[in-house]
Amino acid sequence: MAGGGSAIRGSRVGAGPMGEAERGDTAPRQRIVFFCANGHETATWFAVEAAIPEEWDCPRCGLPTSTDVNNPPPPPKIEPYKTHLAYVKERRSEQEAQEILEEALAKLRARRARGEVIF
């Protein structure tokens, strides 16, 4: 008995000659070049009737790019991580914080004076 095999061994589904007749005509395309702040150049193909984006991500460094070689977009500003306290301090002045603290302590002392259990 011969080894179990298939008559289509070595081929894959959909394999065969692929020509313009089977695929149809390709849409007219244009080559657009984008430039990033690090001097990288990225060429991408777009359909002629497609809207060209103003910015594109550089595949080499991830910075934003534009089509203007002399004026690429600047790198985005990375802001440091802020704690909850930092956000609170942005919203409240030192005097407001002191007033809120005094009010909270007054309520706590009043509850203790009444004999309430506070956890």
Tab-separated table of N, CA, C and O in Angstrom:
chain	number	residue	atom	x	y	z
A	1	MET	N	0.846	-1.162	0.000
A	1	MET	CA	0.000	0.000	0.000
A	1	MET	C	0.897	1.232	0.000
A	1	MET	O	1.840	1.344	0.764
A	2	ALA	N	0.573	2.159	-0.825
A	2	ALA	CA	1.356	3.380	-0.931
A	2	ALA	C	1.046	4.287	0.246
A	2	ALA	O	0.009	4.172	0.876
A	3	GLY	N	1.960	5.167	0.537
A	3	GLY	CA	1.759	6.103	1.651
A	3	GLY	C	0.497	6.927	1.452
A	3	GLY	O	0.136	7.292	0.335
A	4	GLY	N	-0.211	7.136	2.546
A	4	GLY	CA	-1.437	7.935	2.454
A	4	GLY	C	-1.121	9.355	2.054
A	4	GLY	O	-0.368	10.047	2.716
A	5	GLY	N	-1.676	9.771	0.989
A	5	GLY	CA	-1.390	11.114	0.518
A	5	GLY	C	-2.599	11.717	-0.144
A	5	GLY	O	-3.658	11.104	-0.233
A	6	SER	N	-2.427	12.867	-0.561
A	6	SER	CA	-3.514	13.564	-1.206
A	6	SER	C	-3.073	13.944	-2.605
A	6	SER	O	-1.906	14.190	-2.865
A	7	ALA	N	-4.045	13.979	-3.469
A	7	ALA	CA	-3.747	14.337	-4.851
A	7	ALA	C	-3.314	15.791	-4.955
A	7	ALA	O	-2.654	16.174	-5.919
A	8	ILE	N	-3.659	16.599	-3.957
A	8	ILE	CA	-3.292	18.020	-4.033
A	8	ILE	C	-2.182	18.355	-3.046
A	8	ILE	O	-2.072	19.473	-2.570
A	9	ARG	N	-1.368	17.367	-2.777
A	9	ARG	CA	-0.274	17.573	-1.850
A	9	ARG	C	0.648	18.694	-2.347
A	9	ARG	O	0.999	18.757	-3.521
A	10	GLY	N	1.017	19.552	-1.426
A	10	GLY	CA	1.917	20.638	-1.792
A	10	GLY	C	1.205	21.885	-2.248
A	10	GLY	O	1.829	22.879	-2.549
A	11	SER	N	-0.105	21.838	-2.322
A	11	SER	CA	-0.819	23.059	-2.689
A	11	SER	C	-1.715	23.493	-1.542
A	11	SER	O	-1.912	22.779	-0.582
A	12	ARG	N	-2.227	24.642	-1.662
A	12	ARG	CA	-3.102	25.168	-0.618
A	12	ARG	C	-4.409	25.626	-1.242
A	12	ARG	O	-4.501	25.841	-2.448
A	13	VAL	N	-5.394	25.827	-0.417
A	13	VAL	CA	-6.681	26.278	-0.905
A	13	VAL	C	-6.508	27.648	-1.537
A	13	VAL	O	-5.879	28.533	-0.973
A	14	GLY	N	-7.038	27.817	-2.687
A	14	GLY	CA	-6.943	29.093	-3.378
A	14	GLY	C	-5.692	29.235	-4.207
A	14	GLY	O	-5.472	30.264	-4.831
A	15	ALA	N	-4.829	28.200	-4.207
A	15	ALA	CA	-3.593	28.294	-4.977
A	15	ALA	C	-3.915	28.245	-6.463
A	15	ALA	O	-4.839	27.593	-6.896
A	16	GLY	N	-3.166	28.931	-7.199
A	16	GLY	CA	-3.348	28.921	-8.646
A	16	GLY	C	-2.882	30.241	-9.209
A	16	GLY	O	-2.475	31.137	-8.472
A	17	PRO	N	-2.933	30.346	-10.503
A	17	PRO	CA	-2.480	31.589	-11.112
A	17	PRO	C	-3.423	32.736	-10.755
A	17	PRO	O	-4.631	32.617	-10.844
A	18	MET	N	-2.837	33.815	-10.302
A	18	MET	CA	-3.637	34.992	-9.971
A	18	MET	C	-3.220	36.109	-10.912
A	18	MET	O	-2.114	36.616	-10.822
A	19	GLY	N	-4.097	36.458	-11.767
A	19	GLY	CA	-3.801	37.528	-12.710
A	19	GLY	C	-4.820	38.625	-12.593
A	19	GLY	O	-5.770	38.551	-11.821
A	20	GLU	N	-4.643	39.670	-13.370
A	20	GLU	CA	-5.564	40.803	-13.353
A	20	GLU	C	-6.978	40.363	-13.701
A	20	GLU	O	-7.942	40.914	-13.182
A	21	ALA	N	-7.105	39.362	-14.537
A	21	ALA	CA	-8.431	38.911	-14.945
A	21	ALA	C	-9.214	38.357	-13.762
A	21	ALA	O	-10.420	38.547	-13.658
A	22	GLU	N	-8.555	37.659	-12.848
A	22	GLU	CA	-9.242	37.071	-11.706
A	22	GLU	C	-9.465	38.076	-10.581
A	22	GLU	O	-10.476	38.031	-9.904
A	23	ARG	N	-8.507	38.943	-10.348
A	23	ARG	CA	-8.598	39.894	-9.233
A	23	ARG	C	-9.326	41.163	-9.606
A	23	ARG	O	-9.792	41.896	-8.754
A	24	GLY	N	-9.366	41.497	-10.829
A	24	GLY	CA	-9.920	42.778	-11.248
A	24	GLY	C	-8.803	43.802	-11.334
A	24	GLY	O	-7.654	43.542	-10.982
A	25	ASP	N	-9.120	44.960	-11.798
A	25	ASP	CA	-8.110	46.009	-11.944
A	25	ASP	C	-7.818	46.635	-10.587
A	25	ASP	O	-8.707	46.791	-9.749
A	26	THR	N	-6.571	47.010	-10.389
A	26	THR	CA	-6.210	47.673	-9.140
A	26	THR	C	-6.604	49.148	-9.234
A	26	THR	O	-6.585	49.746	-10.308
A	27	ALA	N	-6.935	49.714	-8.083
A	27	ALA	CA	-7.285	51.137	-8.042
A	27	ALA	C	-6.023	51.959	-8.266
A	27	ALA	O	-4.939	51.567	-7.843
A	28	PRO	N	-6.149	53.093	-8.906
A	28	PRO	CA	-4.971	53.952	-9.079
A	28	PRO	C	-4.467	54.409	-7.711
A	28	PRO	O	-5.249	54.778	-6.840
A	29	ARG	N	-3.160	54.358	-7.527
A	29	ARG	CA	-2.571	54.680	-6.226
A	29	ARG	C	-1.558	55.798	-6.362
A	29	ARG	O	-1.035	56.053	-7.434
A	30	GLN	N	-1.290	56.417	-5.209
A	30	GLN	CA	-0.260	57.458	-5.147
A	30	GLN	C	0.621	57.197	-3.929
A	30	GLN	O	0.164	56.709	-2.911
A	31	ARG	N	1.884	57.516	-4.069
A	31	ARG	CA	2.862	57.304	-2.991
A	31	ARG	C	2.995	58.607	-2.211
A	31	ARG	O	3.319	59.649	-2.771
A	32	ILE	N	2.735	58.522	-0.890
A	32	ILE	CA	2.834	59.691	-0.009
A	32	ILE	C	3.973	59.429	0.975
A	32	ILE	O	4.058	58.357	1.556
A	33	VAL	N	4.842	60.415	1.144
A	33	VAL	CA	5.979	60.276	2.048
A	33	VAL	C	5.723	61.144	3.283
A	33	VAL	O	5.363	62.315	3.165
A	34	PHE	N	5.906	60.544	4.459
A	34	PHE	CA	5.740	61.228	5.737
A	34	PHE	C	7.093	61.344	6.418
A	34	PHE	O	7.944	60.467	6.283
A	35	PHE	N	7.284	62.428	7.199
A	35	PHE	CA	8.551	62.689	7.881
A	35	PHE	C	8.290	62.935	9.359
A	35	PHE	O	7.359	63.644	9.726
A	36	CYS	N	9.151	62.358	10.240
A	36	CYS	CA	9.009	62.568	11.676
A	36	CYS	C	10.134	63.482	12.171
A	36	CYS	O	11.063	63.799	11.436
A	37	ALA	N	10.056	63.881	13.438
A	37	ALA	CA	11.038	64.800	14.024
A	37	ALA	C	12.420	64.165	14.133
A	37	ALA	O	13.428	64.878	14.210
A	38	ASN	N	12.507	62.833	14.135
A	38	ASN	CA	13.805	62.151	14.199
A	38	ASN	C	14.446	61.987	12.825
A	38	ASN	O	15.503	61.384	12.710
A	39	GLY	N	13.817	62.516	11.787
A	39	GLY	CA	14.386	62.443	10.441
A	39	GLY	C	14.052	61.160	9.691
A	39	GLY	O	14.601	60.935	8.615
A	40	HIS	N	13.174	60.332	10.236
A	40	HIS	CA	12.782	59.110	9.532
A	40	HIS	C	11.802	59.455	8.414
A	40	HIS	O	10.996	60.366	8.539
A	41	GLU	N	11.893	58.689	7.348
A	41	GLU	CA	11.049	58.885	6.173
A	41	GLU	C	10.202	57.633	5.993
A	41	GLU	O	10.721	56.523	5.954
A	42	THR	N	8.887	57.803	5.887
A	42	THR	CA	7.974	56.676	5.727
A	42	THR	C	7.163	56.880	4.465
A	42	THR	O	6.419	57.861	4.353
A	43	ALA	N	7.276	55.974	3.518
A	43	ALA	CA	6.510	56.051	2.276
A	43	ALA	C	5.343	55.067	2.361
A	43	ALA	O	5.520	53.909	2.722
A	44	THR	N	4.146	55.560	2.066
A	44	THR	CA	2.938	54.760	2.132
A	44	THR	C	2.124	54.997	0.869
A	44	THR	O	2.101	56.105	0.342
A	45	TRP	N	1.449	53.948	0.412
A	45	TRP	CA	0.616	54.053	-0.775
A	45	TRP	C	-0.836	54.251	-0.376
A	45	TRP	O	-1.349	53.581	0.515
A	46	PHE	N	-1.509	55.195	-1.049
A	46	PHE	CA	-2.927	55.464	-0.831
A	46	PHE	C	-3.632	55.473	-2.178
A	46	PHE	O	-3.035	55.815	-3.201
A	47	ALA	N	-4.906	55.117	-2.166
A	47	ALA	CA	-5.709	55.240	-3.386
A	47	ALA	C	-5.790	56.722	-3.748
A	47	ALA	O	-5.797	57.588	-2.872
A	48	VAL	N	-5.848	57.004	-5.034
A	48	VAL	CA	-5.861	58.393	-5.491
A	48	VAL	C	-7.061	59.132	-4.922
A	48	VAL	O	-6.956	60.287	-4.516
A	49	GLU	N	-8.210	58.463	-4.834
A	49	GLU	CA	-9.407	59.148	-4.344
A	49	GLU	C	-9.532	59.123	-2.813
A	49	GLU	O	-10.440	59.714	-2.256
A	50	ALA	N	-8.592	58.489	-2.111
A	50	ALA	CA	-8.639	58.419	-0.639
A	50	ALA	C	-8.181	59.736	-0.026
A	50	ALA	O	-7.336	60.442	-0.580
A	51	ALA	N	-8.750	60.047	1.134
A	51	ALA	CA	-8.324	61.240	1.876
A	51	ALA	C	-6.979	60.935	2.550
A	51	ALA	O	-6.831	59.927	3.230
A	52	ILE	N	-6.022	61.800	2.351
A	52	ILE	CA	-4.690	61.610	2.926
A	52	ILE	C	-4.696	62.173	4.348
A	52	ILE	O	-5.042	63.333	4.553
A	53	PRO	N	-4.310	61.360	5.354
A	53	PRO	CA	-4.292	61.874	6.727
A	53	PRO	C	-3.199	62.925	6.900
A	53	PRO	O	-2.161	62.875	6.255
A	54	GLU	N	-3.464	63.864	7.802
A	54	GLU	CA	-2.474	64.918	8.052
A	54	GLU	C	-1.288	64.385	8.843
A	54	GLU	O	-0.188	64.887	8.711
A	55	GLU	N	-1.545	63.387	9.713
A	55	GLU	CA	-0.467	62.776	10.500
A	55	GLU	C	-0.515	61.270	10.343
A	55	GLU	O	-1.561	60.687	10.094
A	56	TRP	N	0.648	60.649	10.523
A	56	TRP	CA	0.817	59.207	10.418
A	56	TRP	C	1.829	58.820	11.477
A	56	TRP	O	2.722	59.615	11.782
A	57	ASP	N	1.719	57.647	12.052
A	57	ASP	CA	2.699	57.221	13.060
A	57	ASP	C	3.936	56.650	12.379
A	57	ASP	O	3.819	55.820	11.473
A	58	CYS	N	5.110	57.101	12.826
A	58	CYS	CA	6.370	56.590	12.280
A	58	CYS	C	6.545	55.134	12.716
A	58	CYS	O	6.507	54.842	13.915
A	59	PRO	N	6.749	54.198	11.788
A	59	PRO	CA	6.916	52.797	12.178
A	59	PRO	C	8.247	52.516	12.875
A	59	PRO	O	8.399	51.499	13.538
A	60	ARG	N	9.213	53.416	12.765
A	60	ARG	CA	10.518	53.184	13.387
A	60	ARG	C	10.601	53.682	14.821
A	60	ARG	O	11.192	53.032	15.670
A	61	CYS	N	10.001	54.867	15.097
A	61	CYS	CA	10.131	55.432	16.447
A	61	CYS	C	8.795	55.735	17.111
A	61	CYS	O	8.758	56.050	18.300
A	62	GLY	N	7.693	55.679	16.366
A	62	GLY	CA	6.378	55.899	16.943
A	62	GLY	C	5.953	57.346	17.044
A	62	GLY	O	4.839	57.639	17.477
A	63	LEU	N	6.808	58.283	16.660
A	63	LEU	CA	6.446	59.701	16.712
A	63	LEU	C	5.454	60.028	15.596
A	63	LEU	O	5.405	59.346	14.578
A	64	PRO	N	4.682	61.100	15.763
A	64	PRO	CA	3.797	61.513	14.674
A	64	PRO	C	4.612	62.060	13.501
A	64	PRO	O	5.699	62.600	13.693
A	65	THR	N	4.087	61.893	12.303
A	65	THR	CA	4.756	62.362	11.090
A	65	THR	C	3.809	63.253	10.300
A	65	THR	O	2.605	63.256	10.528
A	66	SER	N	4.370	64.010	9.366
A	66	SER	CA	3.565	64.800	8.435
A	66	SER	C	4.243	64.758	7.071
A	66	SER	O	5.365	64.269	6.929
A	67	THR	N	3.559	65.299	6.089
A	67	THR	CA	4.115	65.287	4.740
A	67	THR	C	5.083	66.439	4.492
A	67	THR	O	5.737	66.480	3.460
A	68	ASP	N	5.198	67.365	5.425
A	68	ASP	CA	6.095	68.516	5.275
A	68	ASP	C	7.484	68.154	5.812
A	68	ASP	O	7.685	68.039	7.018
A	69	VAL	N	8.447	67.982	4.930
A	69	VAL	CA	9.789	67.568	5.322
A	69	VAL	C	10.476	68.623	6.196
A	69	VAL	O	11.264	68.292	7.074
A	70	ASN	N	10.172	69.891	5.980
A	70	ASN	CA	10.829	70.964	6.725
A	70	ASN	C	10.145	71.288	8.046
A	70	ASN	O	10.680	72.037	8.848
A	71	ASN	N	8.945	70.758	8.258
A	71	ASN	CA	8.193	71.090	9.466
A	71	ASN	C	7.452	69.859	9.999
A	71	ASN	O	6.221	69.841	10.022
A	72	PRO	N	8.186	68.822	10.444
A	72	PRO	CA	7.493	67.652	10.999
A	72	PRO	C	6.883	67.999	12.353
A	72	PRO	O	7.341	68.928	13.026
A	73	PRO	N	5.819	67.289	12.766
A	73	PRO	CA	5.206	67.603	14.060
A	73	PRO	C	6.165	67.326	15.209
A	73	PRO	O	6.969	66.386	15.148
A	74	PRO	N	6.100	68.129	16.262
A	74	PRO	CA	6.999	67.909	17.407
A	74	PRO	C	6.592	66.658	18.175
A	74	PRO	O	5.429	66.235	18.109
A	75	PRO	N	7.530	66.068	18.902
A	75	PRO	CA	7.175	64.903	19.727
A	75	PRO	C	6.130	65.301	20.767
A	75	PRO	O	6.140	66.423	21.270
A	76	PRO	N	5.198	64.401	21.095
A	76	PRO	CA	4.188	64.755	22.099
A	76	PRO	C	4.821	64.940	23.473
A	76	PRO	O	5.792	64.263	23.818
A	77	LYS	N	4.286	65.886	24.222
A	77	LYS	CA	4.811	66.164	25.561
A	77	LYS	C	4.267	65.093	26.511
A	77	LYS	O	3.061	64.890	26.600
A	78	ILE	N	5.164	64.435	27.208
A	78	ILE	CA	4.772	63.384	28.139
A	78	ILE	C	4.712	63.997	29.531
A	78	ILE	O	5.717	64.486	30.052
A	79	GLU	N	3.520	63.989	30.112
A	79	GLU	CA	3.353	64.557	31.439
A	79	GLU	C	3.597	63.480	32.482
A	79	GLU	O	3.176	62.344	32.311
A	80	PRO	N	4.262	63.840	33.571
A	80	PRO	CA	4.543	62.849	34.613
A	80	PRO	C	3.258	62.414	35.311
A	80	PRO	O	2.251	63.125	35.299
A	81	TYR	N	3.326	61.256	35.954
A	81	TYR	CA	2.201	60.717	36.694
A	81	TYR	C	1.872	61.628	37.862
A	81	TYR	O	2.761	62.080	38.575
A	82	LYS	N	0.581	61.919	38.042
A	82	LYS	CA	0.160	62.752	39.168
A	82	LYS	C	-0.585	61.886	40.176
A	82	LYS	O	-1.400	61.049	39.806
A	83	THR	N	-0.335	62.144	41.440
A	83	THR	CA	-1.046	61.443	42.500
A	83	THR	C	-2.406	62.107	42.716
A	83	THR	O	-2.657	63.213	42.238
A	84	HIS	N	-3.253	61.424	43.467
A	84	HIS	CA	-4.553	61.999	43.807
A	84	HIS	C	-4.373	63.316	44.560
A	84	HIS	O	-5.089	64.290	44.308
A	85	LEU	N	-3.414	63.340	45.444
A	85	LEU	CA	-3.164	64.556	46.223
A	85	LEU	C	-2.773	65.727	45.320
A	85	LEU	O	-3.189	66.866	45.546
A	86	ALA	N	-2.005	65.463	44.282
A	86	ALA	CA	-1.606	66.532	43.359
A	86	ALA	C	-2.828	67.129	42.661
A	86	ALA	O	-2.925	68.347	42.488
A	87	TYR	N	-3.782	66.262	42.260
A	87	TYR	CA	-5.001	66.763	41.623
A	87	TYR	C	-5.836	67.573	42.617
A	87	TYR	O	-6.426	68.599	42.254
A	88	VAL	N	-5.919	67.118	43.862
A	88	VAL	CA	-6.666	67.850	44.885
A	88	VAL	C	-6.034	69.219	45.112
A	88	VAL	O	-6.726	70.235	45.214
A	89	LYS	N	-4.706	69.277	45.169
A	89	LYS	CA	-4.019	70.550	45.394
A	89	LYS	C	-4.215	71.515	44.230
A	89	LYS	O	-4.139	72.728	44.415
A	90	GLU	N	-4.477	70.996	43.028
A	90	GLU	CA	-4.760	71.872	41.892
A	90	GLU	C	-6.124	72.545	42.051
A	90	GLU	O	-6.326	73.661	41.603
A	91	ARG	N	-7.063	71.830	42.673
A	91	ARG	CA	-8.426	72.348	42.808
A	91	ARG	C	-8.633	73.198	44.046
A	91	ARG	O	-9.554	74.009	44.089
A	92	ARG	N	-7.861	72.996	45.089
A	92	ARG	CA	-8.081	73.669	46.367
A	92	ARG	C	-6.842	74.474	46.768
A	92	ARG	O	-5.722	74.027	46.587
A	93	SER	N	-7.108	75.626	47.363
A	93	SER	CA	-5.998	76.406	47.921
A	93	SER	C	-5.660	75.842	49.300
A	93	SER	O	-6.424	75.064	49.875
A	94	GLU	N	-4.550	76.278	49.851
A	94	GLU	CA	-4.133	75.812	51.174
A	94	GLU	C	-5.151	76.228	52.233
A	94	GLU	O	-5.463	75.468	53.153
A	95	GLN	N	-5.702	77.424	52.075
A	95	GLN	CA	-6.702	77.919	53.033
A	95	GLN	C	-7.981	77.076	52.959
A	95	GLN	O	-8.555	76.716	53.988
A	96	GLU	N	-8.442	76.758	51.744
A	96	GLU	CA	-9.639	75.917	51.605
A	96	GLU	C	-9.412	74.549	52.227
A	96	GLU	O	-10.300	74.005	52.894
A	97	ALA	N	-8.243	73.987	52.028
A	97	ALA	CA	-7.931	72.681	52.593
A	97	ALA	C	-7.956	72.740	54.119
A	97	ALA	O	-8.488	71.825	54.769
A	98	GLN	N	-7.428	73.807	54.683
A	98	GLN	CA	-7.420	73.962	56.138
A	98	GLN	C	-8.845	74.076	56.675
A	98	GLN	O	-9.183	73.468	57.695
A	99	GLU	N	-9.706	74.827	55.987
A	99	GLU	CA	-11.102	74.973	56.396
A	99	GLU	C	-11.842	73.633	56.353
A	99	GLU	O	-12.599	73.296	57.263
A	100	ILE	N	-11.637	72.858	55.294
A	100	ILE	CA	-12.278	71.555	55.164
A	100	ILE	C	-11.797	70.613	56.265
A	100	ILE	O	-12.582	69.880	56.867
A	101	LEU	N	-10.490	70.651	56.566
A	101	LEU	CA	-9.946	69.802	57.623
A	101	LEU	C	-10.549	70.178	58.978
A	101	LEU	O	-10.951	69.299	59.751
A	102	GLU	N	-10.631	71.474	59.264
A	102	GLU	CA	-11.203	71.923	60.536
A	102	GLU	C	-12.662	71.496	60.658
A	102	GLU	O	-13.110	71.066	61.726
A	103	GLU	N	-13.412	71.604	59.574
A	103	GLU	CA	-14.818	71.193	59.576
A	103	GLU	C	-14.954	69.694	59.842
A	103	GLU	O	-15.792	69.270	60.646
A	104	ALA	N	-14.128	68.895	59.197
A	104	ALA	CA	-14.172	67.445	59.398
A	104	ALA	C	-13.781	67.076	60.827
A	104	ALA	O	-14.401	66.201	61.441
A	105	LEU	N	-12.753	67.740	61.377
A	105	LEU	CA	-12.344	67.459	62.760
A	105	LEU	C	-13.426	67.862	63.754
A	105	LEU	O	-13.657	67.176	64.755
A	106	ALA	N	-14.129	68.972	63.493
A	106	ALA	CA	-15.210	69.414	64.372
A	106	ALA	C	-16.335	68.384	64.389
A	106	ALA	O	-16.875	68.049	65.457
A	107	LYS	N	-16.683	67.834	63.227
A	107	LYS	CA	-17.725	66.800	63.154
A	107	LYS	C	-17.283	65.547	63.918
A	107	LYS	O	-18.071	64.932	64.641
A	108	LEU	N	-16.036	65.158	63.754
A	108	LEU	CA	-15.503	63.978	64.432
A	108	LEU	C	-15.517	64.155	65.950
A	108	LEU	O	-15.947	63.264	66.682
A	109	ARG	N	-15.098	65.325	66.386
A	109	ARG	CA	-15.091	65.586	67.838
A	109	ARG	C	-16.510	65.600	68.410
A	109	ARG	O	-16.757	65.126	69.511
A	110	ALA	N	-17.464	66.132	67.647
A	110	ALA	CA	-18.862	66.162	68.096
A	110	ALA	C	-19.412	64.740	68.214
A	110	ALA	O	-20.129	64.420	69.164
A	111	ARG	N	-19.076	63.884	67.271
A	111	ARG	CA	-19.546	62.489	67.332
A	111	ARG	C	-18.930	61.770	68.524
A	111	ARG	O	-19.592	60.979	69.181
A	112	ARG	N	-17.664	62.032	68.778
A	112	ARG	CA	-17.005	61.402	69.934
A	112	ARG	C	-17.628	61.884	71.250
A	112	ARG	O	-17.779	61.133	72.198
A	113	ALA	N	-17.983	63.177	71.309
A	113	ALA	CA	-18.575	63.736	72.516
A	113	ALA	C	-19.939	63.115	72.808
A	113	ALA	O	-20.325	62.955	73.967
A	114	ARG	N	-20.666	62.735	71.740
A	114	ARG	CA	-21.968	62.088	71.906
A	114	ARG	C	-21.813	60.613	72.251
A	114	ARG	O	-22.778	59.921	72.488
A	115	GLY	N	-20.599	60.081	72.168
A	115	GLY	CA	-20.349	58.679	72.513
A	115	GLY	C	-20.519	57.712	71.361
A	115	GLY	O	-20.600	56.513	71.561
A	116	GLU	N	-20.551	58.226	70.143
A	116	GLU	CA	-20.684	57.343	68.976
A	116	GLU	C	-19.381	56.589	68.753
A	116	GLU	O	-18.289	57.105	68.994
A	117	VAL	N	-19.513	55.350	68.284
A	117	VAL	CA	-18.337	54.544	67.974
A	117	VAL	C	-17.894	54.895	66.565
A	117	VAL	O	-18.682	54.870	65.620
A	118	ILE	N	-16.634	55.243	66.417
A	118	ILE	CA	-16.087	55.669	65.127
A	118	ILE	C	-15.000	54.681	64.713
A	118	ILE	O	-14.076	54.407	65.470
A	119	PHE	N	-15.152	54.198	63.524
A	119	PHE	CA	-14.140	53.256	63.008
A	119	PHE	C	-13.344	53.887	61.928
A	119	PHE	O	-13.722	54.516	61.067
